[in-house]
Coordinates of C-alpha atoms and ligand atoms in Angstrom, one line a residue:
Chain C
M13 CA 116.6 90.1 29.2
G14 CA 116.3 89.5 33.0
D15 CA 113.5 88.4 35.2
K16 CA 111.2 91.1 37.1
I17 CA 109.4 88.9 38.8
S18 CA 109.8 85.6 40.4
I19 CA 107.3 83.3 41.7
K20 CA 108.4 80.1 44.0
N21 CA 105.9 77.5 45.4
L22 CA 103.0 80.1 45.8
N23 CA 99.9 79.3 47.6
F24 CA 97.0 81.0 48.3
Y25 CA 94.2 81.0 50.3
Y26 CA 90.8 82.6 50.9
G27 CA 90.2 81.3 54.6
K28 CA 89.8 77.5 54.2
N29 CA 89.5 77.6 50.5
Q30 CA 93.0 77.2 48.5
A31 CA 92.5 79.5 45.1
L32 CA 96.6 78.8 44.0
Y33 CA 98.2 75.5 44.3
D34 CA 102.0 75.7 44.3
I35 CA 102.8 77.9 41.5
S36 CA 106.3 78.7 40.4
M37 CA 107.1 81.0 37.5
K38 CA 109.0 84.0 36.5
I39 CA 108.1 87.2 34.4
P40 CA 110.7 88.5 32.2
E41 CA 111.5 92.4 32.3
R42 CA 110.0 94.7 29.6
E43 CA 107.8 92.0 28.2
V44 CA 104.2 91.2 27.8
M45 CA 103.1 88.3 30.2
A46 CA 99.3 87.0 29.5
F47 CA 97.2 85.1 31.8
V48 CA 94.9 82.9 30.4
G49 CA 92.3 80.5 31.9
P50 CA 88.9 79.6 32.3
S51 CA 86.7 81.9 35.0
G52 CA 87.3 81.2 38.8
C53 CA 90.8 79.4 37.9
G54 CA 92.5 82.5 40.0
K55 CA 94.0 84.8 37.5
S56 CA 92.9 88.0 39.3
T57 CA 94.0 86.4 42.8
F58 CA 97.3 85.7 41.4
L59 CA 97.6 89.2 39.4
R60 CA 96.9 90.9 43.0
V61 CA 99.6 88.6 44.7
F62 CA 102.0 91.1 43.0
N63 CA 100.9 94.3 44.3
R64 CA 99.4 92.9 47.7
M65 CA 96.0 94.1 46.9
N66 CA 95.0 90.8 48.4
D67 CA 96.0 92.5 51.9
T68 CA 92.7 93.9 52.2
I69 CA 90.9 90.7 52.7
P70 CA 91.3 89.7 56.3
Y71 CA 91.2 86.0 55.8
A72 CA 93.5 85.8 52.6
R73 CA 97.0 84.1 53.2
V74 CA 100.1 83.9 51.1
E75 CA 102.6 81.0 51.1
G76 CA 105.8 80.9 49.3
E77 CA 108.0 83.3 47.9
V78 CA 107.2 86.3 45.3
K79 CA 110.4 88.6 44.4
I80 CA 110.5 91.5 42.4
D81 CA 113.8 92.8 41.4
G82 CA 115.2 90.1 43.6
K83 CA 113.3 91.2 46.8
N84 CA 110.6 89.2 48.7
I85 CA 108.0 91.5 49.0
Y86 CA 106.0 89.4 51.7
K87 CA 108.6 89.9 54.1
T88 CA 107.5 91.7 57.0
K89 CA 109.5 94.7 56.7
T90 CA 108.1 95.5 53.2
D91 CA 106.9 98.7 52.3
V92 CA 103.4 98.1 50.7
V93 CA 102.9 101.7 49.7
A94 CA 106.4 102.0 48.3
L95 CA 105.3 98.6 46.5
R96 CA 102.1 99.5 45.1
R97 CA 103.8 102.4 43.5
K98 CA 106.5 100.5 41.8
V99 CA 103.6 97.7 40.8
G100 CA 100.5 99.7 39.2
M101 CA 97.3 98.3 38.6
V102 CA 94.5 99.0 36.2
F103 CA 91.3 97.3 36.9
Q104 CA 88.4 95.6 34.9
K105 CA 85.9 98.4 35.3
S106 CA 87.6 101.8 34.9
N107 CA 87.3 103.7 38.0
P108 CA 88.3 107.3 37.9
F109 CA 87.7 109.5 41.0
P110 CA 84.9 112.0 41.0
K111 CA 87.7 114.6 40.3
S112 CA 88.6 116.6 37.1
I113 CA 90.8 114.7 34.2
F114 CA 93.6 116.5 35.4
E115 CA 93.5 115.7 39.3
N116 CA 92.8 112.0 38.4
V117 CA 96.1 111.9 37.0
A118 CA 97.8 114.0 39.6
Y119 CA 96.3 112.2 42.5
G120 CA 99.1 109.6 42.8
I121 CA 101.8 112.2 41.8
R122 CA 100.5 114.4 44.8
I123 CA 100.0 111.4 47.6
N124 CA 103.5 110.4 46.8
K125 CA 104.7 113.6 46.8
M126 CA 106.5 113.1 43.4
H127 CA 106.4 116.7 42.0
S128 CA 108.8 119.7 42.7
G129 CA 106.2 122.4 42.0
K130 CA 103.0 123.6 39.8
K131 CA 104.8 123.3 36.4
D132 CA 106.2 120.0 37.6
L133 CA 103.1 118.3 38.3
A134 CA 101.7 119.8 35.1
D135 CA 104.3 118.4 33.2
R136 CA 104.2 114.9 34.7
V137 CA 100.7 115.1 34.2
E138 CA 100.9 115.9 30.6
K139 CA 103.4 113.2 30.1
A140 CA 101.2 110.5 31.5
L141 CA 98.1 111.3 29.2
R142 CA 100.6 111.3 26.1
D143 CA 102.0 107.9 27.3
A144 CA 98.4 106.7 27.4
A145 CA 97.7 108.1 24.3
L146 CA 95.0 110.4 25.5
W147 CA 96.7 114.0 25.4
D148 CA 95.4 114.7 22.2
E149 CA 91.7 113.9 23.0
V150 CA 91.6 115.6 26.6
S151 CA 94.2 118.5 26.6
D152 CA 91.5 121.2 26.3
R153 CA 89.4 120.0 28.9
L154 CA 91.7 118.9 31.7
N155 CA 89.6 120.6 34.0
T156 CA 86.2 119.0 33.2
S157 CA 85.1 116.0 35.2
A158 CA 86.6 112.4 34.1
F159 CA 82.8 111.1 34.0
G160 CA 82.5 113.0 31.1
L161 CA 84.6 110.6 29.0
S162 CA 83.6 107.9 27.1
G163 CA 84.4 104.2 28.4
G164 CA 87.6 103.7 26.5
Q165 CA 88.9 107.3 27.2
Q166 CA 88.3 106.4 31.0
Q167 CA 90.2 103.2 30.9
R168 CA 93.1 105.0 29.3
L169 CA 92.7 108.0 31.7
C170 CA 93.0 105.0 34.5
I171 CA 96.2 103.8 32.7
A172 CA 97.7 107.2 32.7
R173 CA 97.1 107.7 36.7
A174 CA 99.0 104.2 37.1
L175 CA 101.7 105.6 34.8
A176 CA 102.0 109.0 36.3
V177 CA 103.7 107.5 39.4
Q178 CA 106.4 105.9 37.2
P179 CA 105.6 102.1 38.1
E180 CA 108.0 99.5 36.8
V181 CA 105.6 96.7 36.5
I182 CA 101.6 97.5 35.4
L183 CA 99.2 94.7 36.2
M184 CA 96.0 94.8 34.0
D185 CA 93.0 92.7 34.7
E186 CA 90.8 92.4 31.8
P187 CA 91.3 96.1 31.0
A188 CA 89.3 96.1 27.8
S189 CA 86.7 93.8 28.1
A190 CA 83.8 96.2 28.8
L191 CA 84.8 98.5 25.5
D192 CA 84.0 98.3 21.9
P193 CA 86.3 96.8 19.3
I194 CA 87.8 100.0 18.6
A195 CA 88.4 101.3 22.1
T196 CA 89.7 97.7 22.9
Q197 CA 92.4 98.0 19.8
K198 CA 93.6 101.3 21.3
I199 CA 94.4 99.9 24.3
E200 CA 96.0 97.0 22.7
E201 CA 98.2 99.1 20.7
L202 CA 98.9 101.1 24.1
V203 CA 100.1 97.8 26.1
V204 CA 102.4 96.9 22.9
E205 CA 103.9 100.5 23.4
L206 CA 104.1 100.5 26.7
K207 CA 106.2 97.2 27.2
K208 CA 109.1 99.0 25.7
K209 CA 109.2 100.7 29.4
Y210 CA 107.5 98.3 31.7
T211 CA 106.9 95.3 32.6
I212 CA 103.2 94.2 32.0
V213 CA 101.0 91.5 33.0
I214 CA 97.7 91.1 31.7
V215 CA 94.6 89.0 32.4
T216 CA 92.6 88.5 29.3
H217 CA 89.8 86.0 28.0
N218 CA 90.2 86.9 24.7
M219 CA 92.7 84.4 23.4
Q220 CA 92.9 86.6 20.0
Q221 CA 94.2 89.2 22.5
A222 CA 96.6 87.1 24.1
A223 CA 98.3 86.1 20.9
R224 CA 98.2 89.5 19.6
I225 CA 99.9 91.4 22.4
S226 CA 102.0 89.2 24.6
D227 CA 105.3 87.8 24.5
K228 CA 104.5 85.0 26.9
T229 CA 101.3 83.3 28.1
A230 CA 100.4 81.6 31.3
F231 CA 97.6 79.1 31.3
F232 CA 95.7 78.4 34.4
M233 CA 93.2 75.6 35.5
L234 CA 91.4 75.3 39.0
G235 CA 94.0 77.2 41.0
K236 CA 97.2 75.7 39.0
L237 CA 99.6 76.8 36.3
I238 CA 99.1 74.1 33.5
E239 CA 101.8 76.0 31.2
V240 CA 103.9 78.9 30.7
N241 CA 105.4 79.5 27.3
P242 CA 106.2 81.8 24.5
T243 CA 103.1 82.9 23.3
E244 CA 103.8 81.7 19.6
K245 CA 104.4 78.5 21.0
M246 CA 101.4 78.4 23.3
F247 CA 99.3 79.2 20.3
T248 CA 100.8 76.8 17.6
N249 CA 102.2 73.6 19.6
P250 CA 101.5 73.9 23.0
D251 CA 103.3 71.3 25.8
D252 CA 100.0 70.4 27.5
E253 CA 96.8 68.9 25.9
L254 CA 94.7 70.7 28.2
T255 CA 96.1 74.2 27.1
E256 CA 95.2 72.9 23.6
D257 CA 91.7 71.9 24.5
Y258 CA 91.5 75.6 26.2
I259 CA 92.8 77.4 23.6
T260 CA 91.0 75.8 20.6
G261 CA 87.8 76.2 22.5
R262 CA 87.2 72.6 23.3
F263 CA 86.1 73.7 26.9
G264 CA 86.1 76.9 29.1
Chain N
M1 CA 46.8 104.5 32.7
A2 CA 43.4 105.7 34.0
G3 CA 40.5 103.2 33.0
T4 CA 42.9 100.1 32.5
G5 CA 42.6 96.7 34.5
T6 CA 39.8 94.6 36.1
F7 CA 37.4 96.8 38.5
A8 CA 38.8 95.3 41.6
D9 CA 42.4 97.0 40.2
R10 CA 40.1 100.5 39.5
V11 CA 38.6 100.3 43.1
F12 CA 42.4 99.5 44.7
R13 CA 43.7 102.4 42.8
S14 CA 40.9 104.7 43.8
V15 CA 41.5 104.0 47.7
L16 CA 45.3 104.3 47.2
I17 CA 44.8 107.8 45.9
V18 CA 42.4 108.8 48.9
L19 CA 45.1 107.6 51.2
S20 CA 47.9 109.4 49.6
S21 CA 45.7 112.8 49.3
T22 CA 44.6 112.4 53.0
V23 CA 48.6 113.0 53.8
I24 CA 48.8 116.0 51.5
L25 CA 45.1 117.1 53.0
I26 CA 46.8 116.9 56.4
V27 CA 49.4 119.2 55.8
V28 CA 47.7 121.5 53.8
S29 CA 45.1 121.9 57.0
M30 CA 47.7 122.4 59.2
V31 CA 49.2 125.2 57.4
A32 CA 45.7 126.8 57.0
M33 CA 45.3 126.4 60.3
M34 CA 48.2 127.9 61.7
V35 CA 47.8 130.8 59.2
W36 CA 44.6 131.5 60.0
T37 CA 45.1 131.2 64.2
S38 CA 47.9 133.5 63.9
L39 CA 46.3 136.1 61.8
P40 CA 45.8 138.7 64.6
T41 CA 49.7 138.9 65.2
I42 CA 50.5 138.7 61.3
R43 CA 47.9 141.7 60.9
M44 CA 49.3 143.6 63.9
F45 CA 52.9 143.3 63.9
G46 CA 53.7 142.0 60.4
L47 CA 57.5 141.5 59.8
E48 CA 58.4 143.3 62.7
F49 CA 57.4 140.0 64.6
L50 CA 60.3 138.2 63.1
Y51 CA 63.0 140.7 64.2
S52 CA 61.5 142.6 67.3
G53 CA 63.2 141.1 70.5
E54 CA 60.4 142.5 73.0
W55 CA 58.8 139.9 74.5
Q56 CA 56.1 140.7 77.0
P57 CA 52.7 138.8 76.7
A58 CA 51.3 140.6 79.9
S59 CA 51.3 144.0 77.9
N60 CA 50.4 142.2 74.6
V61 CA 54.1 142.9 73.3
F62 CA 55.4 139.8 70.8
G63 CA 58.7 139.6 69.1
A64 CA 59.9 136.5 68.1
L65 CA 63.6 137.1 67.9
P66 CA 64.8 135.7 70.9
F67 CA 63.2 132.6 70.3
I68 CA 64.6 132.3 66.6
Y69 CA 67.8 133.0 67.8
G70 CA 67.9 130.5 70.7
T71 CA 66.6 128.1 68.1
I72 CA 69.1 128.6 65.7
V73 CA 72.2 129.2 68.0
S74 CA 71.2 126.1 70.1
S75 CA 71.0 124.0 66.8
L76 CA 74.0 125.4 64.9
I77 CA 75.9 124.2 68.8
A78 CA 74.4 120.9 68.1
I79 CA 75.4 120.4 64.7
L80 CA 79.2 121.8 65.3
I81 CA 79.5 119.0 68.3
A82 CA 77.6 116.5 66.2
V83 CA 78.9 116.4 63.0
P84 CA 82.7 115.7 63.4
I85 CA 81.8 113.2 66.1
S86 CA 79.1 111.3 63.6
L87 CA 81.9 111.3 60.7
G88 CA 84.4 109.6 63.3
I89 CA 82.1 106.8 64.1
A90 CA 80.8 106.4 60.7
I91 CA 84.0 106.2 59.0
F92 CA 85.4 104.0 61.7
L93 CA 82.6 101.6 61.4
V94 CA 82.3 101.5 57.5
E95 CA 86.2 101.8 56.8
Q96 CA 88.1 100.7 59.8
A97 CA 86.5 98.3 62.2
P98 CA 86.2 94.4 61.4
K99 CA 82.4 93.4 60.9
S100 CA 82.3 91.7 64.5
I101 CA 82.7 95.1 65.7
S102 CA 81.0 97.2 63.2
S103 CA 77.8 95.1 63.3
P104 CA 77.1 95.5 67.2
A105 CA 78.4 98.9 67.3
A106 CA 76.2 100.3 64.7
F107 CA 73.3 98.6 66.3
L108 CA 74.3 100.1 69.4
V109 CA 74.3 103.9 67.8
E110 CA 71.1 103.2 66.3
L111 CA 69.4 102.2 70.0
L112 CA 70.3 105.3 71.0
A113 CA 68.0 106.9 68.5
A114 CA 65.2 105.4 69.8
I115 CA 65.7 106.6 73.8
P116 CA 62.9 108.9 74.3
S117 CA 63.7 112.9 74.5
V118 CA 62.4 113.4 77.9
V119 CA 65.0 110.7 79.5
Y120 CA 67.7 112.7 77.5
G121 CA 66.2 115.6 79.2
L122 CA 66.4 114.1 82.9
W123 CA 70.0 113.2 82.1
G124 CA 70.7 116.6 81.0
I125 CA 69.0 117.7 84.2
F126 CA 70.6 115.6 86.9
V127 CA 74.4 115.0 85.1
L128 CA 75.2 117.5 82.4
A129 CA 74.3 120.5 83.9
P130 CA 75.8 120.0 86.9
F131 CA 79.0 119.0 84.9
I132 CA 78.8 122.3 83.2
R133 CA 78.0 124.0 86.5
N134 CA 81.0 122.6 88.2
Y135 CA 83.4 121.6 86.0
L136 CA 83.3 122.8 82.2
G137 CA 82.1 126.3 83.1
P138 CA 84.4 127.1 85.5
F139 CA 87.2 125.8 83.3
F140 CA 86.3 128.2 80.2
Q141 CA 85.5 131.0 82.7
D142 CA 89.1 130.8 84.2
Y143 CA 91.1 130.1 80.9
F144 CA 88.7 132.3 78.5
G145 CA 86.7 134.3 80.6
W146 CA 88.0 137.4 78.4
L147 CA 85.1 136.3 75.8
P148 CA 81.8 137.2 75.8
L149 CA 81.2 133.9 75.0
F150 CA 82.2 132.3 78.3
Q151 CA 80.7 135.3 80.7
G152 CA 77.5 135.3 82.8
R153 CA 76.2 133.5 85.6
L154 CA 76.6 129.7 85.8
T155 CA 73.9 127.9 86.5
G156 CA 74.2 124.9 84.2
F157 CA 70.9 125.4 82.4
G158 CA 71.4 127.4 79.2
M159 CA 72.7 127.6 75.6
L160 CA 75.6 125.4 75.3
T161 CA 73.7 122.9 77.7
G162 CA 70.7 122.7 75.3
G163 CA 73.2 122.6 72.1
I164 CA 74.9 119.7 74.0
I165 CA 71.8 117.4 74.4
M166 CA 70.7 118.2 71.4
A167 CA 74.1 117.1 69.7
I168 CA 73.8 113.8 71.5
M169 CA 70.4 113.5 70.2
V170 CA 71.0 114.1 66.3
T171 CA 74.6 112.0 66.4
P172 CA 72.8 108.9 65.9
I173 CA 70.7 110.3 63.1
I174 CA 73.4 111.5 61.5
T175 CA 75.6 108.6 61.9
A176 CA 73.6 106.2 60.4
V177 CA 72.9 108.3 57.1
V178 CA 76.5 109.0 56.8
R179 CA 77.2 105.3 57.7
D180 CA 74.8 104.4 54.7
V181 CA 76.1 107.1 51.8
L182 CA 79.6 105.5 52.8
E183 CA 78.8 102.1 52.2
V184 CA 77.2 102.8 48.6
V185 CA 80.9 104.1 48.0
P186 CA 82.0 101.4 45.4
N187 CA 85.1 99.1 46.4
T188 CA 86.5 100.0 43.2
Q189 CA 87.2 103.5 44.2
R190 CA 89.2 102.1 47.5
D191 CA 91.0 99.6 45.4
A192 CA 92.0 102.6 42.7
A193 CA 93.6 104.6 45.6
L194 CA 95.1 101.8 47.3
A195 CA 96.6 100.8 44.0
L196 CA 98.4 103.9 43.6
G197 CA 100.1 103.7 47.1
A198 CA 97.5 105.6 49.0
T199 CA 97.2 105.2 52.8
K200 CA 94.2 103.9 54.8
W201 CA 93.7 107.8 55.5
E202 CA 94.3 109.0 52.0
T203 CA 91.7 106.2 50.8
T204 CA 89.1 107.5 53.5
L205 CA 89.5 111.3 52.0
I206 CA 88.6 109.6 48.2
V207 CA 85.6 107.7 49.7
L208 CA 84.2 110.9 51.6
Q209 CA 84.8 112.6 48.3
N210 CA 82.7 110.2 47.0
A211 CA 80.1 110.7 49.5
S212 CA 80.1 114.4 49.9
S213 CA 77.0 115.5 48.9
G214 CA 75.1 112.6 50.9
I215 CA 77.4 113.5 53.9
A216 CA 76.0 117.2 53.5
G217 CA 72.5 116.0 53.2
A218 CA 72.9 114.1 56.8
V219 CA 74.3 117.5 58.0
V220 CA 71.4 119.1 57.1
L221 CA 69.0 116.3 58.0
G222 CA 70.5 116.6 61.6
L223 CA 70.0 120.2 61.4
G224 CA 66.4 119.6 60.6
R225 CA 66.1 117.3 63.5
A226 CA 67.8 119.9 66.1
L227 CA 65.9 122.7 65.2
G228 CA 62.7 120.9 65.7
E229 CA 63.3 119.2 69.0
T230 CA 61.4 120.1 72.2
M231 CA 61.3 118.2 75.0
A232 CA 65.1 117.7 76.3
V233 CA 65.9 120.9 75.1
T234 CA 62.8 122.8 77.0
M235 CA 64.1 121.0 80.3
V236 CA 67.8 122.0 80.0
I237 CA 67.9 125.6 77.7
G238 CA 66.8 127.7 81.0
N239 CA 63.8 129.1 79.0
S240 CA 64.4 132.7 79.2
P241 CA 63.6 135.1 76.2
Q242 CA 66.9 137.0 75.9
I243 CA 69.6 137.3 73.1
T244 CA 73.3 137.2 75.0
A245 CA 76.6 136.1 73.4
S246 CA 77.2 134.0 76.6
L247 CA 76.9 130.0 75.9
F248 CA 76.1 129.8 79.5
E249 CA 73.3 132.1 79.9
P250 CA 69.9 130.4 79.7
A251 CA 68.0 130.8 76.5
Y252 CA 64.7 129.7 74.8
T253 CA 63.8 128.1 71.7
I254 CA 60.4 128.3 69.4
A255 CA 59.4 124.7 70.1
S256 CA 60.2 124.9 73.9
V257 CA 58.2 128.3 74.1
L258 CA 55.2 126.6 72.2
A259 CA 55.2 123.4 74.5
A260 CA 55.6 125.3 77.8
N261 CA 53.2 128.2 77.2
F262 CA 50.6 126.8 75.1
G263 CA 48.4 125.8 78.1
E264 CA 48.2 128.9 80.1
A265 CA 47.8 131.0 76.7
S266 CA 44.5 132.1 77.1
D267 CA 44.5 135.1 75.2
R268 CA 43.8 135.5 71.6
L269 CA 46.7 137.4 70.9
Y270 CA 49.0 135.5 72.8
L271 CA 48.1 132.3 71.4
S272 CA 48.5 133.8 68.0
A273 CA 51.9 134.7 68.8
L274 CA 52.5 131.5 69.6
V275 CA 50.9 129.6 66.8
E276 CA 52.8 131.8 64.2
M277 CA 55.9 131.0 65.8
G278 CA 55.1 127.5 65.0
L279 CA 54.2 128.6 61.5
V280 CA 57.9 129.7 61.2
L281 CA 59.2 126.7 62.7
F282 CA 57.3 124.7 60.3
L283 CA 58.4 126.5 57.0
V284 CA 62.1 126.4 58.3
T285 CA 62.2 122.6 59.1
F286 CA 60.5 121.8 55.8
V287 CA 62.9 123.7 53.6
V288 CA 65.7 122.2 55.4
N289 CA 64.0 118.6 55.7
A290 CA 63.3 119.3 51.5
L291 CA 67.2 120.3 51.1
A292 CA 68.4 117.4 52.9
K293 CA 66.2 114.7 50.7
V294 CA 67.4 116.3 47.6
L295 CA 71.1 116.3 48.7
V296 CA 71.0 112.6 50.1
L297 CA 69.0 111.5 46.9
G298 CA 71.7 113.1 44.8
V299 CA 74.6 111.0 46.3
A300 CA 72.5 107.7 45.3
K301 CA 72.6 108.8 41.6
G302 CA 76.3 110.2 41.9
T303 CA 77.7 106.9 42.9
N304 CA 75.7 105.2 40.6
A305 CA 77.3 107.2 38.0
A306 CA 80.6 106.6 39.5
S307 CA 80.4 102.8 39.6
K308 CA 78.4 102.9 36.1
A309 CA 81.8 104.5 34.7
Ligands
ATP426 N1 87.6 88.0 48.0 C1 87.2 86.3 47.8 N2 86.9 85.8 48.9 C2 86.8 84.3 49.1 N3 86.8 83.8 47.6 C3 87.3 84.3 46.3 C4 87.6 85.8 46.6 N4 87.8 86.5 45.4 C5 88.2 85.1 44.6 N5 87.5 84.2 45.3 C6 87.6 82.6 44.8 O1 88.6 82.2 44.6 C7 88.9 82.0 43.1 C8 89.7 82.4 42.0 O2 89.0 83.5 41.8 P1 89.8 84.8 41.0 O3 88.9 86.0 40.8 O4 91.1 84.9 41.2 O5 89.4 84.2 39.3 P2 89.5 84.6 37.9 O6 90.2 83.6 37.3 O7 90.3 86.2 37.8 O8 88.5 84.4 37.4 P3 87.6 85.7 36.1 O9 88.0 84.9 34.9 O10 86.2 84.9 36.3 O11 88.1 86.8 36.8 C9 87.7 81.6 43.0 O12 86.8 80.3 43.3 C10 86.6 82.5 43.6 O13 85.4 82.3 43.9
MG427 MG1 89.2 87.8 37.2

């Protein structure tokens, strides 16, 4: 399979502080790539490079090249709104809007004017909710507030909201860290299901989770990419000693 | 709770209880005083006092409607002008401006709230009134003169001038409250919108929705302030107890008529009429402010729910 995202010599700065050092790697299409590493090593920063969410921080600066489908997304002409539609994001803390379940999912469809009428909108919302494995639980209360859902359901609602704009890549920043084991398992099953259609990059602190759901794993430390390899190799026979130490829990 | 702690604790508690009951006592005694003093007109005119438009102190005829009308209409004008401006400033300060601009700008806006009412009144007399008489008034009469709203004699002193002065006075208050409620909207809401491809403006709409009940509270709070504003309005509204459709004609507010006539009201019935209007104003502003409090408190709870969710 081809590479969806390719990163070359990426450096990232928060003002004077460098957060990422000379990172080069490729993220294959329709696979799950897991980012692991100790807290503060730059996983979230790196993830937010792919949909240019770091643009909201005025003192942040990017150097190097990030290509998605062969196009450098940091070229001056890049349409950031279109980029973010193509590269969806799910956050650590679920963050539904103060709207109904239906309107949460419909939001992205509406602002991007993707629907051709009421019926089409409803169909798209249903499809996104089904893809997020939430439809059966909410189909009878679509017009009630999203805050009435459980934490795990709210997170799947946020996934549905991201799916509704038909992205090609989904970035997930510790999407299950605030959830109980059962809700976490549902999200994991969902990720495995979603990779049939989407390229997924997921940040996690949970090594077992990375081992269970990812095809490739990248290990970071202090802003540097230490190793990226197929997950199986990473967890059985890593190239780097640091990786082994981290995975076996000798530090971090 | 009672009886726990040392002797010193109990003394401290008692002092606090006495102090806080004093506040309540003052309010209660205020209402009692006003009801007592206004008994003559309450007995004589009953509810008619509130809807009669006749105000002739010389012949002991007292109807409060022109003052109620003036108070409500001038306050509504103030709110209509102040709310869009305040929302605009607050959105700019929180959502658009870099920190280096927004902090000093917010400070300036808050300074405006500290200018004494009488200074606004003077500005109204020497700047705003002539401006309305010479420019704004003629403009509206030339182009929209067929509307009763803009007919009448142009003196520069009237309902519109009063409303505009009040708008300028409540704008800093509404702006400050709206800024606060926008600031407590969690960033995760902005991120969520941006990550879906929302523009800056669409993201702002999401923020406003998060803050909606707090914004409503800010508006009602501003209304409460406008209703009770006295000095500046007395200086520019023209002080004539009449009900007309025209925005340029002089009007009168409850607060103004109280301030302007209290000294000369030697007659018991006249005094009673003035105090009864004070009572009406007190009750209305009390309810309006209570409503504002409930709304603003509600938003604090609401956004907590959103950020915990
Ligand atoms: N908005 C910001 N401004 C300045 N520095 C930041 C900002 N966000 C992150 N950093 C710094 O950049 C470095 C990387 O942070 P980042 O959040 O990417 O780490 P992380 O690997 O996601 O950590 P965690 O596992 O705790 O989420 C840290 O040193 C952090 O302090
Ligand atoms: Mg992180």
